[in-house]
PDB file of C-alpha atoms in Angstrom:
ATOM      1  CA  UNK A  29      -0.070  -0.040  -0.132  1.00  0.00           C
ATOM      2  CA  UNK A  30       1.199   3.412  -0.439  1.00  0.00           C
ATOM      3  CA  UNK A  31       1.701   6.051   2.317  1.00  0.00           C
ATOM      4  CA  UNK A  32      -1.752   7.276   3.018  1.00  0.00           C
ATOM      5  CA  UNK A  33      -1.425  11.081   2.789  1.00  0.00           C
ATOM      6  CA  UNK A  34      -3.086  12.890   6.248  1.00  0.00           C
ATOM      7  CA  UNK A  35      -4.022  15.751   6.543  1.00  0.00           C
ATOM      8  CA  UNK A  36      -5.669  16.675  10.523  1.00  0.00           C
ATOM      9  CA  UNK A  37      -8.056  19.611  10.047  1.00  0.00           C
ATOM     10  CA  UNK A  38      -7.698  20.914  13.969  1.00  0.00           C
ATOM     11  CA  UNK A  39      -4.845  20.873  15.636  1.00  0.00           C
ATOM     12  CA  UNK A  40      -6.572  20.680  19.327  1.00  0.00           C
ATOM     13  CA  UNK A  41      -7.628  18.354  22.316  1.00  0.00           C
ATOM     14  CA  UNK A  42      -8.727  15.940  19.729  1.00  0.00           C
ATOM     15  CA  UNK A  43      -6.988  16.934  16.449  1.00  0.00           C
ATOM     16  CA  UNK A  44      -4.004  16.957  18.086  1.00  0.00           C
ATOM     17  CA  UNK A  45      -3.971  14.277  20.101  1.00  0.00           C
ATOM     18  CA  UNK A  46      -4.615  11.832  17.338  1.00  0.00           C
ATOM     19  CA  UNK A  47      -2.723  13.399  14.909  1.00  0.00           C
ATOM     20  CA  UNK A  48       0.158  13.951  17.354  1.00  0.00           C
ATOM     21  CA  UNK A  49       0.024   9.730  17.592  1.00  0.00           C
ATOM     22  CA  UNK A  50      -0.400   9.103  14.264  1.00  0.00           C
ATOM     23  CA  UNK A  51       2.543  11.804  13.799  1.00  0.00           C
ATOM     24  CA  UNK A  52       4.039   9.429  16.218  1.00  0.00           C
ATOM     25  CA  UNK A  53       3.086   6.614  14.787  1.00  0.00           C
ATOM     26  CA  UNK A  54       5.464   7.448  11.552  1.00  0.00           C
ATOM     27  CA  UNK A  55       2.151   8.577   9.203  1.00  0.00           C
ATOM     28  CA  UNK A  56       2.144  10.627   6.595  1.00  0.00           C
ATOM     29  CA  UNK A  57       0.663  13.809   8.750  1.00  0.00           C
ATOM     30  CA  UNK A  58       0.321  17.691   8.275  1.00  0.00           C
ATOM     31  CA  UNK A  59      -1.584  19.801  10.514  1.00  0.00           C
ATOM     32  CA  UNK A  60      -4.216  22.811   8.937  1.00  0.00           C
ATOM     33  CA  UNK A  61      -3.580  25.449  11.369  1.00  0.00           C
ATOM     34  CA  UNK A  62      -4.827  28.877  11.637  1.00  0.00           C
ATOM     35  CA  UNK A  63      -1.494  31.482  11.907  1.00  0.00           C
ATOM     36  CA  UNK A  64      -1.717  31.821  15.896  1.00  0.00           C
ATOM     37  CA  UNK A  65      -1.535  28.094  16.338  1.00  0.00           C
ATOM     38  CA  UNK A  66       0.633  27.817  13.989  1.00  0.00           C
ATOM     39  CA  UNK A  67       3.282  30.229  15.356  1.00  0.00           C
ATOM     40  CA  UNK A  68       2.483  28.227  18.961  1.00  0.00           C
ATOM     41  CA  UNK A  69       3.318  24.873  17.140  1.00  0.00           C
ATOM     42  CA  UNK A  70       6.289  26.234  15.805  1.00  0.00           C
ATOM     43  CA  UNK A  71       7.935  27.482  19.441  1.00  0.00           C
ATOM     44  CA  UNK A  72       6.849  25.124  21.313  1.00  0.00           C
ATOM     45  CA  UNK A  73       6.178  21.949  19.179  1.00  0.00           C
ATOM     46  CA  UNK A  74       3.161  19.706  19.396  1.00  0.00           C
ATOM     47  CA  UNK A  75       3.166  18.635  22.900  1.00  0.00           C
ATOM     48  CA  UNK A  76       1.331  15.976  24.857  1.00  0.00           C
ATOM     49  CA  UNK A  77       1.321  16.330  28.388  1.00  0.00           C
ATOM     50  CA  UNK A  78      -0.890  14.515  31.111  1.00  0.00           C
ATOM     51  CA  UNK A  79      -0.481  11.457  32.749  1.00  0.00           C
ATOM     52  CA  UNK A  80       2.720  10.651  33.660  1.00  0.00           C
ATOM     53  CA  UNK A  81       3.513  11.754  29.734  1.00  0.00           C
ATOM     54  CA  UNK A  82       5.643  14.620  27.933  1.00  0.00           C
ATOM     55  CA  UNK A  83       6.150  14.375  24.463  1.00  0.00           C
ATOM     56  CA  UNK A  84       7.015  16.610  22.144  1.00  0.00           C
ATOM     57  CA  UNK A  85       6.662  16.207  18.792  1.00  0.00           C
ATOM     58  CA  UNK A  86       7.638  19.044  14.929  1.00  0.00           C
ATOM     59  CA  UNK A  87       4.607  18.483  13.252  1.00  0.00           C
ATOM     60  CA  UNK A  88       4.606  19.644   9.709  1.00  0.00           C
ATOM     61  CA  UNK A  89       2.413  22.428   9.118  1.00  0.00           C
ATOM     62  CA  UNK A  90       0.633  24.280   6.717  1.00  0.00           C
ATOM     63  CA  UNK A  91      -1.328  27.210   6.728  1.00  0.00           C
ATOM     64  CA  UNK A  92      -5.016  28.281   6.243  1.00  0.00           C
ATOM     65  CA  UNK A  93      -4.729  30.780   2.950  1.00  0.00           C
ATOM     66  CA  UNK A  94      -1.831  28.411   1.487  1.00  0.00           C
ATOM     67  CA  UNK A  95      -2.935  24.826   0.936  1.00  0.00           C
ATOM     68  CA  UNK A  96      -2.324  23.575  -2.381  1.00  0.00           C
ATOM     69  CA  UNK A  97      -1.971  20.127  -2.937  1.00  0.00           C
ATOM     70  CA  UNK A  98      -4.786  17.363  -2.145  1.00  0.00           C
ATOM     71  CA  UNK A  99      -4.650  14.422   0.347  1.00  0.00           C
ATOM     72  CA  UNK A 100      -5.690  11.164   0.525  1.00  0.00           C
ATOM     73  CA  UNK A 101      -6.934  11.586   4.037  1.00  0.00           C
ATOM     74  CA  UNK A 102      -8.791  14.524   5.981  1.00  0.00           C
ATOM     75  CA  UNK A 103      -9.479  14.054   9.402  1.00  0.00           C
ATOM     76  CA  UNK A 104     -11.865  17.286  10.797  1.00  0.00           C
ATOM     77  CA  UNK A 105     -11.630  17.597  14.458  1.00  0.00           C
ATOM     78  CA  UNK A 106     -12.758  21.160  14.833  1.00  0.00           C
ATOM     79  CA  UNK A 107     -15.552  22.738  17.330  1.00  0.00           C
ATOM     80  CA  UNK A 108     -19.061  22.783  14.830  1.00  0.00           C
ATOM     81  CA  UNK A 109     -18.678  26.752  15.407  1.00  0.00           C
ATOM     82  CA  UNK A 110     -15.511  26.406  13.030  1.00  0.00           C
ATOM     83  CA  UNK A 111     -17.253  24.098  10.592  1.00  0.00           C
ATOM     84  CA  UNK A 112     -18.287  26.354   8.001  1.00  0.00           C
ATOM     85  CA  UNK A 113     -14.680  28.421   7.826  1.00  0.00           C
ATOM     86  CA  UNK A 114     -12.994  25.567   7.957  1.00  0.00           C
ATOM     87  CA  UNK A 115     -14.724  23.414   4.923  1.00  0.00           C
ATOM     88  CA  UNK A 116     -13.593  26.576   3.457  1.00  0.00           C
ATOM     89  CA  UNK A 117     -10.246  26.228   4.434  1.00  0.00           C
ATOM     90  CA  UNK A 118      -9.513  22.487   3.706  1.00  0.00           C
ATOM     91  CA  UNK A 119     -11.695  22.401  -0.259  1.00  0.00           C
ATOM     92  CA  UNK A 120      -7.965  22.574  -1.803  1.00  0.00           C
ATOM     93  CA  UNK A 121      -7.079  19.406  -0.222  1.00  0.00           C
ATOM     94  CA  UNK A 122     -10.015  17.157  -1.384  1.00  0.00           C
ATOM     95  CA  UNK A 123      -9.236  15.722  -5.027  1.00  0.00           C
ATOM     96  CA  UNK A 124     -11.400  12.876  -6.463  1.00  0.00           C
ATOM     97  CA  UNK A 125     -10.098   9.832  -4.188  1.00  0.00           C
ATOM     98  CA  UNK A 126     -10.034  11.792  -0.825  1.00  0.00           C
ATOM     99  CA  UNK A 127     -11.667  10.581   1.874  1.00  0.00           C
ATOM    100  CA  UNK A 128     -13.333  12.850   4.814  1.00  0.00           C
ATOM    101  CA  UNK A 129     -13.283  11.749   8.352  1.00  0.00           C
ATOM    102  CA  UNK A 130     -15.030  14.066  11.115  1.00  0.00           C
ATOM    103  CA  UNK A 131     -14.724  13.801  14.125  1.00  0.00           C
ATOM    104  CA  UNK A 132     -17.309  16.734  15.419  1.00  0.00           C
ATOM    105  CA  UNK A 133     -20.587  16.369  18.203  1.00  0.00           C
ATOM    106  CA  UNK A 134     -24.153  15.591  16.376  1.00  0.00           C
ATOM    107  CA  UNK A 135     -25.109  15.278  12.946  1.00  0.00           C
ATOM    108  CA  UNK A 136     -25.324  18.634  11.505  1.00  0.00           C
ATOM    109  CA  UNK A 137     -22.165  18.459  10.095  1.00  0.00           C
ATOM    110  CA  UNK A 138     -21.951  15.383   8.063  1.00  0.00           C
ATOM    111  CA  UNK A 139     -25.234  17.247   5.913  1.00  0.00           C
ATOM    112  CA  UNK A 140     -23.087  20.046   5.537  1.00  0.00           C
ATOM    113  CA  UNK A 141     -20.144  18.204   4.397  1.00  0.00           C
ATOM    114  CA  UNK A 142     -21.953  15.738   2.111  1.00  0.00           C
ATOM    115  CA  UNK A 143     -23.658  19.370   0.246  1.00  0.00           C
ATOM    116  CA  UNK A 144     -20.183  19.953  -0.283  1.00  0.00           C
ATOM    117  CA  UNK A 145     -17.960  17.051  -0.921  1.00  0.00           C
ATOM    118  CA  UNK A 146     -20.583  14.097  -1.856  1.00  0.00           C
ATOM    119  CA  UNK A 147     -22.376  11.479   0.131  1.00  0.00           C
ATOM    120  CA  UNK A 148     -19.841   9.327  -1.062  1.00  0.00           C
ATOM    121  CA  UNK A 149     -16.906  11.363   0.037  1.00  0.00           C
ATOM    122  CA  UNK A 150     -17.747  12.050   4.356  1.00  0.00           C
ATOM    123  CA  UNK A 151     -17.273   8.843   6.042  1.00  0.00           C
ATOM    124  CA  UNK A 152     -18.819   8.933   9.755  1.00  0.00           C
ATOM    125  CA  UNK A 153     -16.434   8.735  13.016  1.00  0.00           C
ATOM    126  CA  UNK A 154     -16.742   8.571  16.645  1.00  0.00           C
ATOM    127  CA  UNK A 155     -13.917  10.177  18.412  1.00  0.00           C
ATOM    128  CA  UNK A 156     -13.472   9.358  22.294  1.00  0.00           C
ATOM    129  CA  UNK A 157     -10.682  11.302  24.261  1.00  0.00           C
ATOM    130  CA  UNK A 158     -10.051  13.442  27.238  1.00  0.00           C
ATOM    131  CA  UNK A 159      -8.081  16.054  27.072  1.00  0.00           C
ATOM    132  CA  UNK A 160      -7.892  19.464  26.722  1.00  0.00           C
ATOM    133  CA  UNK A 161      -6.040  22.234  26.007  1.00  0.00           C
ATOM    134  CA  UNK A 162      -4.155  24.108  29.002  1.00  0.00           C
ATOM    135  CA  UNK A 163      -3.016  27.707  28.893  1.00  0.00           C
ATOM    136  CA  UNK A 164       0.429  26.650  27.819  1.00  0.00           C
ATOM    137  CA  UNK A 165      -1.347  25.721  24.454  1.00  0.00           C
ATOM    138  CA  UNK A 166      -0.292  21.352  24.684  1.00  0.00           C
ATOM    139  CA  UNK A 167      -2.781  18.871  24.758  1.00  0.00           C
ATOM    140  CA  UNK A 168      -3.537  18.088  28.397  1.00  0.00           C
ATOM    141  CA  UNK A 169      -4.453  14.374  28.875  1.00  0.00           C
ATOM    142  CA  UNK A 170      -7.511  14.226  31.916  1.00  0.00           C
ATOM    143  CA  UNK A 171      -8.296  10.322  31.401  1.00  0.00           C
ATOM    144  CA  UNK A 172      -7.036   7.320  29.850  1.00  0.00           C
ATOM    145  CA  UNK A 173      -9.666   7.052  27.233  1.00  0.00           C
ATOM    146  CA  UNK A 174      -8.642   7.174  23.847  1.00  0.00           C
ATOM    147  CA  UNK A 175     -10.421   5.571  20.684  1.00  0.00           C
ATOM    148  CA  UNK A 176     -11.459   6.019  17.656  1.00  0.00           C
ATOM    149  CA  UNK A 177     -14.227   4.643  15.166  1.00  0.00           C
ATOM    150  CA  UNK A 178     -15.169   5.137  11.829  1.00  0.00           C
ATOM    151  CA  UNK A 179     -16.754   4.005   8.777  1.00  0.00           C
ATOM    152  CA  UNK A 180     -18.874   4.132   5.848  1.00  0.00           C
ATOM    153  CA  UNK A 181     -21.627   5.775   5.835  1.00  0.00           C
ATOM    154  CA  UNK A 182     -23.045   4.664   2.354  1.00  0.00           C
ATOM    155  CA  UNK A 183     -22.762   2.548   0.007  1.00  0.00           C
ATOM    156  CA  UNK A 184     -21.076   1.510  -2.064  1.00  0.00           C
ATOM    157  CA  UNK A 185     -18.038   1.454   0.715  1.00  0.00           C
ATOM    158  CA  UNK A 186     -15.022   3.267  -1.027  1.00  0.00           C
ATOM    159  CA  UNK A 187     -11.835   1.700  -2.062  1.00  0.00           C
ATOM    160  CA  UNK A 188      -9.474   3.289  -0.278  1.00  0.00           C
ATOM    161  CA  UNK A 189     -10.974   2.315   2.960  1.00  0.00           C
ATOM    162  CA  UNK A 190      -9.059  -0.558   3.593  1.00  0.00           C
ATOM    163  CA  UNK A 191      -6.433   2.082   2.832  1.00  0.00           C
ATOM    164  CA  UNK A 192      -7.837   4.021   5.866  1.00  0.00           C
ATOM    165  CA  UNK A 193      -7.531   1.167   7.722  1.00  0.00           C
ATOM    166  CA  UNK A 194      -4.042   0.256   7.240  1.00  0.00           C
ATOM    167  CA  UNK A 195      -3.247   4.119   8.401  1.00  0.00           C
ATOM    168  CA  UNK A 196      -5.150   3.830  11.710  1.00  0.00           C
ATOM    169  CA  UNK A 197      -4.899   0.639  13.127  1.00  0.00           C
ATOM    170  CA  UNK A 198      -1.515   0.199  14.979  1.00  0.00           C
ATOM    171  CA  UNK A 199      -1.181   3.655  15.611  1.00  0.00           C
ATOM    172  CA  UNK A 200      -0.992   3.950  19.554  1.00  0.00           C
ATOM    173  CA  UNK A 201      -4.661   4.349  20.398  1.00  0.00           C
ATOM    174  CA  UNK A 202      -7.391   1.802  19.687  1.00  0.00           C
ATOM    175  CA  UNK A 203      -9.106   2.220  16.492  1.00  0.00           C
ATOM    176  CA  UNK A 204     -11.843  -0.024  14.359  1.00  0.00           C
ATOM    177  CA  UNK A 205     -13.906   0.211  11.602  1.00  0.00           C
ATOM    178  CA  UNK A 206     -17.941   0.334  12.476  1.00  0.00           C
ATOM    179  CA  UNK A 207     -20.131  -1.036   9.605  1.00  0.00           C
ATOM    180  CA  UNK A 208     -23.038   0.694  11.333  1.00  0.00           C
ATOM    181  CA  UNK A 209     -21.058   3.511  12.090  1.00  0.00           C
ATOM    182  CA  UNK A 210     -24.031   6.112  11.657  1.00  0.00           C
ATOM    183  CA  UNK A 211     -26.432   4.405  14.545  1.00  0.00           C
ATOM    184  CA  UNK A 212     -22.590   4.431  16.354  1.00  0.00           C
ATOM    185  CA  UNK A 213     -22.420   8.074  16.442  1.00  0.00           C
ATOM    186  CA  UNK A 214     -26.230   9.061  17.308  1.00  0.00           C
ATOM    187  CA  UNK A 215     -25.301   6.732  20.295  1.00  0.00           C
ATOM    188  CA  UNK A 216     -22.864   8.877  21.266  1.00  0.00           C
ATOM    189  CA  UNK A 217     -25.106  12.676  20.202  1.00  0.00           C
ATOM    190  CA  UNK A 218     -27.344  10.515  22.934  1.00  0.00           C
ATOM    191  CA  UNK A 219     -24.620  10.299  25.745  1.00  0.00           C
ATOM    192  CA  UNK A 220     -23.197  13.901  25.274  1.00  0.00           C
ATOM    193  CA  UNK A 221     -26.673  15.584  24.960  1.00  0.00           C
ATOM    194  CA  UNK A 222     -27.439  13.342  28.272  1.00  0.00           C
ATOM    195  CA  UNK A 223     -24.742  14.108  30.464  1.00  0.00           C
ATOM    196  CA  UNK A 224     -23.822  17.975  28.940  1.00  0.00           C
ATOM    197  CA  UNK A 225     -27.683  18.987  29.566  1.00  0.00           C
ATOM    198  CA  UNK A 226     -27.709  17.740  33.136  1.00  0.00           C
ATOM    199  CA  UNK A 227     -24.351  19.460  34.111  1.00  0.00           C
ATOM    200  CA  UNK A 228     -25.434  22.778  32.277  1.00  0.00           C
ATOM    201  CA  UNK A 229     -28.938  22.845  32.892  1.00  0.00           C
ATOM    202  CA  UNK A 230     -28.574  22.178  36.747  1.00  0.00           C
ATOM    203  CA  UNK A 231     -24.882  24.454  36.950  1.00  0.00           C
ATOM    204  CA  UNK A 232     -22.868  21.416  38.727  1.00  0.00           C
ATOM    205  CA  UNK A 233     -21.453  18.294  38.217  1.00  0.00           C
ATOM    206  CA  UNK A 234     -23.415  14.870  37.624  1.00  0.00           C
ATOM    207  CA  UNK A 235     -22.131  14.202  41.289  1.00  0.00           C
ATOM    208  CA  UNK A 236     -24.023  17.312  42.280  1.00  0.00           C
ATOM    209  CA  UNK A 237     -26.873  17.017  40.829  1.00  0.00           C
ATOM    210  CA  UNK A 238     -27.370  13.133  41.876  1.00  0.00           C
ATOM    211  CA  UNK A 239     -26.722  14.530  45.682  1.00  0.00           C
ATOM    212  CA  UNK A 240     -30.169  15.836  45.997  1.00  0.00           C
ATOM    213  CA  UNK A 241     -33.598  15.025  46.017  1.00  0.00           C
ATOM    214  CA  UNK A 242     -35.238  14.729  42.540  1.00  0.00           C
ATOM    215  CA  UNK A 243     -31.509  14.599  41.177  1.00  0.00           C
ATOM    216  CA  UNK A 244     -31.398  11.184  39.526  1.00  0.00           C
ATOM    217  CA  UNK A 245     -34.929  11.104  38.415  1.00  0.00           C
ATOM    218  CA  UNK A 246     -34.181  14.003  36.704  1.00  0.00           C
ATOM    219  CA  UNK A 247     -30.843  12.889  35.088  1.00  0.00           C
ATOM    220  CA  UNK A 248     -32.755  10.037  33.957  1.00  0.00           C
ATOM    221  CA  UNK A 249     -35.763  11.638  31.823  1.00  0.00           C
ATOM    222  CA  UNK A 250     -32.854  13.702  29.736  1.00  0.00           C
ATOM    223  CA  UNK A 251     -31.251  10.222  28.826  1.00  0.00           C
ATOM    224  CA  UNK A 252     -34.752   8.896  27.899  1.00  0.00           C
ATOM    225  CA  UNK A 253     -35.420  12.101  26.012  1.00  0.00           C
ATOM    226  CA  UNK A 254     -32.301  11.951  23.764  1.00  0.00           C
ATOM    227  CA  UNK A 255     -33.000   8.279  23.591  1.00  0.00           C
ATOM    228  CA  UNK A 256     -36.022   9.042  22.061  1.00  0.00           C
ATOM    229  CA  UNK A 257     -35.182  10.374  19.524  1.00  0.00           C
ATOM    230  CA  UNK A 258     -32.856   8.718  18.219  1.00  0.00           C
ATOM    231  CA  UNK A 259     -35.463   5.687  17.936  1.00  0.00           C
ATOM    232  CA  UNK A 260     -37.913   7.750  16.463  1.00  0.00           C
ATOM    233  CA  UNK A 261     -34.655   8.611  13.738  1.00  0.00           C
ATOM    234  CA  UNK A 262     -34.429   5.453  13.030  1.00  0.00           C
ATOM    235  CA  UNK A 263     -30.995   4.460  15.505  1.00  0.00           C
ATOM    236  CA  UNK A 264     -32.289   2.820  18.743  1.00  0.00           C
ATOM    237  CA  UNK A 265     -29.582   3.157  21.150  1.00  0.00           C
ATOM    238  CA  UNK A 266     -28.482  -0.618  22.173  1.00  0.00           C
ATOM    239  CA  UNK A 267     -29.088  -1.863  25.474  1.00  0.00           C
ATOM    240  CA  UNK A 268     -25.530  -2.371  26.659  1.00  0.00           C
ATOM    241  CA  UNK A 269     -24.854   1.771  25.385  1.00  0.00           C
ATOM    242  CA  UNK A 270     -28.063   2.665  26.729  1.00  0.00           C
ATOM    243  CA  UNK A 271     -27.495   1.427  30.320  1.00  0.00           C
ATOM    244  CA  UNK A 272     -23.958   3.315  30.570  1.00  0.00           C
ATOM    245  CA  UNK A 273     -25.030   6.183  29.920  1.00  0.00           C
ATOM    246  CA  UNK A 274     -28.188   5.897  32.845  1.00  0.00           C
ATOM    247  CA  UNK A 275     -25.016   4.716  34.820  1.00  0.00           C
ATOM    248  CA  UNK A 276     -23.164   7.577  34.096  1.00  0.00           C
ATOM    249  CA  UNK A 277     -25.304  10.550  34.496  1.00  0.00           C
ATOM    250  CA  UNK A 278     -26.562   8.887  37.722  1.00  0.00           C
ATOM    251  CA  UNK A 279     -22.711   8.145  39.202  1.00  0.00           C
ATOM    252  CA  UNK A 280     -21.960  10.102  41.822  1.00  0.00           C
ATOM    253  CA  UNK A 281     -18.654  10.412  40.846  1.00  0.00           C
ATOM    254  CA  UNK A 282     -18.843  11.162  37.431  1.00  0.00           C
ATOM    255  CA  UNK A 283     -17.828  14.975  36.765  1.00  0.00           C
ATOM    256  CA  UNK A 284     -18.806  17.610  34.827  1.00  0.00           C
ATOM    257  CA  UNK A 285     -18.457  17.425  31.073  1.00  0.00           C
ATOM    258  CA  UNK A 286     -16.327  18.906  28.088  1.00  0.00           C
ATOM    259  CA  UNK A 287     -19.410  21.547  27.632  1.00  0.00           C
ATOM    260  CA  UNK A 288     -19.907  21.899  31.123  1.00  0.00           C
ATOM    261  CA  UNK A 289     -16.296  23.328  31.863  1.00  0.00           C
ATOM    262  CA  UNK A 290     -16.186  25.491  28.624  1.00  0.00           C
ATOM    263  CA  UNK A 291     -19.558  27.140  30.224  1.00  0.00           C
ATOM    264  CA  UNK A 292     -18.061  27.713  33.895  1.00  0.00           C
ATOM    265  CA  UNK A 293     -15.380  29.308  31.570  1.00  0.00           C
ATOM    266  CA  UNK A 294     -17.277  31.738  30.146  1.00  0.00           C
ATOM    267  CA  UNK A 295     -16.748  30.732  26.678  1.00  0.00           C
ATOM    268  CA  UNK A 296     -19.070  29.904  23.679  1.00  0.00           C
ATOM    269  CA  UNK A 297     -20.651  26.333  23.692  1.00  0.00           C
ATOM    270  CA  UNK A 298     -21.917  23.706  20.871  1.00  0.00           C
ATOM    271  CA  UNK A 299     -25.541  24.689  21.948  1.00  0.00           C
ATOM    272  CA  UNK A 300     -27.172  24.142  18.561  1.00  0.00           C
ATOM    273  CA  UNK A 301     -24.919  21.653  17.241  1.00  0.00           C
ATOM    274  CA  UNK A 302     -25.520  19.081  20.054  1.00  0.00           C
ATOM    275  CA  UNK A 303     -29.095  20.200  21.381  1.00  0.00           C
ATOM    276  CA  UNK A 304     -31.174  22.946  19.031  1.00  0.00           C
ATOM    277  CA  UNK A 305     -30.013  20.509  16.184  1.00  0.00           C
ATOM    278  CA  UNK A 306     -31.735  17.323  18.142  1.00  0.00           C
ATOM    279  CA  UNK A 307     -34.466  18.984  19.140  1.00  0.00           C
ATOM    280  CA  UNK A 308     -35.057  20.291  15.762  1.00  0.00           C
ATOM    281  CA  UNK A 309     -35.060  16.411  14.694  1.00  0.00           C
ATOM    282  CA  UNK A 310     -37.952  15.836  17.959  1.00  0.00           C
ATOM    283  CA  UNK A 311     -40.094  18.110  16.582  1.00  0.00           C
ATOM    284  CA  UNK A 312     -40.117  17.000  13.134  1.00  0.00           C
ATOM    285  CA  UNK A 313     -40.247  13.273  14.447  1.00  0.00           C
ATOM    286  CA  UNK A 314     -42.685  14.366  16.831  1.00  0.00           C
ATOM    287  CA  UNK A 315     -41.000  13.943  19.893  1.00  0.00           C
ATOM    288  CA  UNK A 316     -41.860  15.841  22.996  1.00  0.00           C
ATOM    289  CA  UNK A 317     -38.786  16.817  24.286  1.00  0.00           C
ATOM    290  CA  UNK A 318     -39.460  19.480  27.174  1.00  0.00           C
ATOM    291  CA  UNK A 319     -36.310  18.951  28.740  1.00  0.00           C
ATOM    292  CA  UNK A 320     -33.905  19.752  26.083  1.00  0.00           C
ATOM    293  CA  UNK A 321     -35.521  22.151  24.331  1.00  0.00           C
ATOM    294  CA  UNK A 322     -35.215  24.130  27.873  1.00  0.00           C
ATOM    295  CA  UNK A 323     -31.429  22.976  27.912  1.00  0.00           C
ATOM    296  CA  UNK A 324     -31.371  24.352  24.753  1.00  0.00           C
ATOM    297  CA  UNK A 325     -32.879  27.360  25.412  1.00  0.00           C
ATOM    298  CA  UNK A 326     -30.133  27.879  28.448  1.00  0.00           C
ATOM    299  CA  UNK A 327     -27.878  27.676  25.967  1.00  0.00           C
ATOM    300  CA  UNK A 328     -28.530  30.152  23.421  1.00  0.00           C
ATOM    301  CA  UNK A 329     -28.967  32.079  26.171  1.00  0.00           C
ATOM    302  CA  UNK A 330     -25.747  31.477  27.212  1.00  0.00           C
ATOM    303  CA  UNK A 331     -23.679  32.156  23.911  1.00  0.00           C
ATOM    304  CA  UNK A 332     -25.843  35.570  23.295  1.00  0.00           C
ATOM    305  CA  UNK A 333     -24.777  37.157  26.668  1.00  0.00           C
ATOM    306  CA  UNK A 334     -20.952  36.160  25.867  1.00  0.00           C
ATOM    307  CA  UNK A 335     -21.745  36.942  22.269  1.00  0.00           C
TER     308      UNK A 335
END
């Protein structure tokens, strides 16, 4: 197999982590970054720290606006709020055989990417990793979780998907191809909407919420609403995954989600991408989701307030 040329769009908590691991494993990886991020990476390197690790990499970079060649695989890991500009930034990298593997929350990004590049070019993907970008600009690991799941969303399966398999596997983290990737994406959506919704509406960690009377019932009700939308859409969450989500949002030892951390930090959050789109689909499908509607409104007010 020829080496798969990989362009990682976004060198943040997710793209920086998995792109860095692929680079460590000897894959042909280039990062597409904005000038400010490029300057920092050239000065400090791409650093993966935490959990006893301090890895420093010298990543190949290309700045937005200067991209002039195509790649075999585009790994897209940006905040949903940056999706529109990111699509314009990496469009020159997409040739006739390029596959795009996005790791964003929700499902709205799939519609946008497919509209621009065609259904066949857009894979489905789920990234699970507990990382953040710290004040120094380093990728800081907060927990051991690190895995990718990916697959074709439509038939026929792209011929180069086997090359993607070879590029992503054996690179220092678990990576698995899933022939039912759309269902896996819905299952993750239900999970992040549940835990993020519980934290944000109650303004507390999961442990804080379940420590008070009514907290556990509230958390379970949020899970039930999100799961009902997935089921109505034709992608019921597998029983084991749904039970795992219930356990997480009712476990006194569970902390706060990344959305909740952004909320407390006064940053914009992916309210419409995670919740607004979910509640819009609920209305189309005739599913009542009063708690998710309230969470959506609360996050819209937050985003409006901070501008």
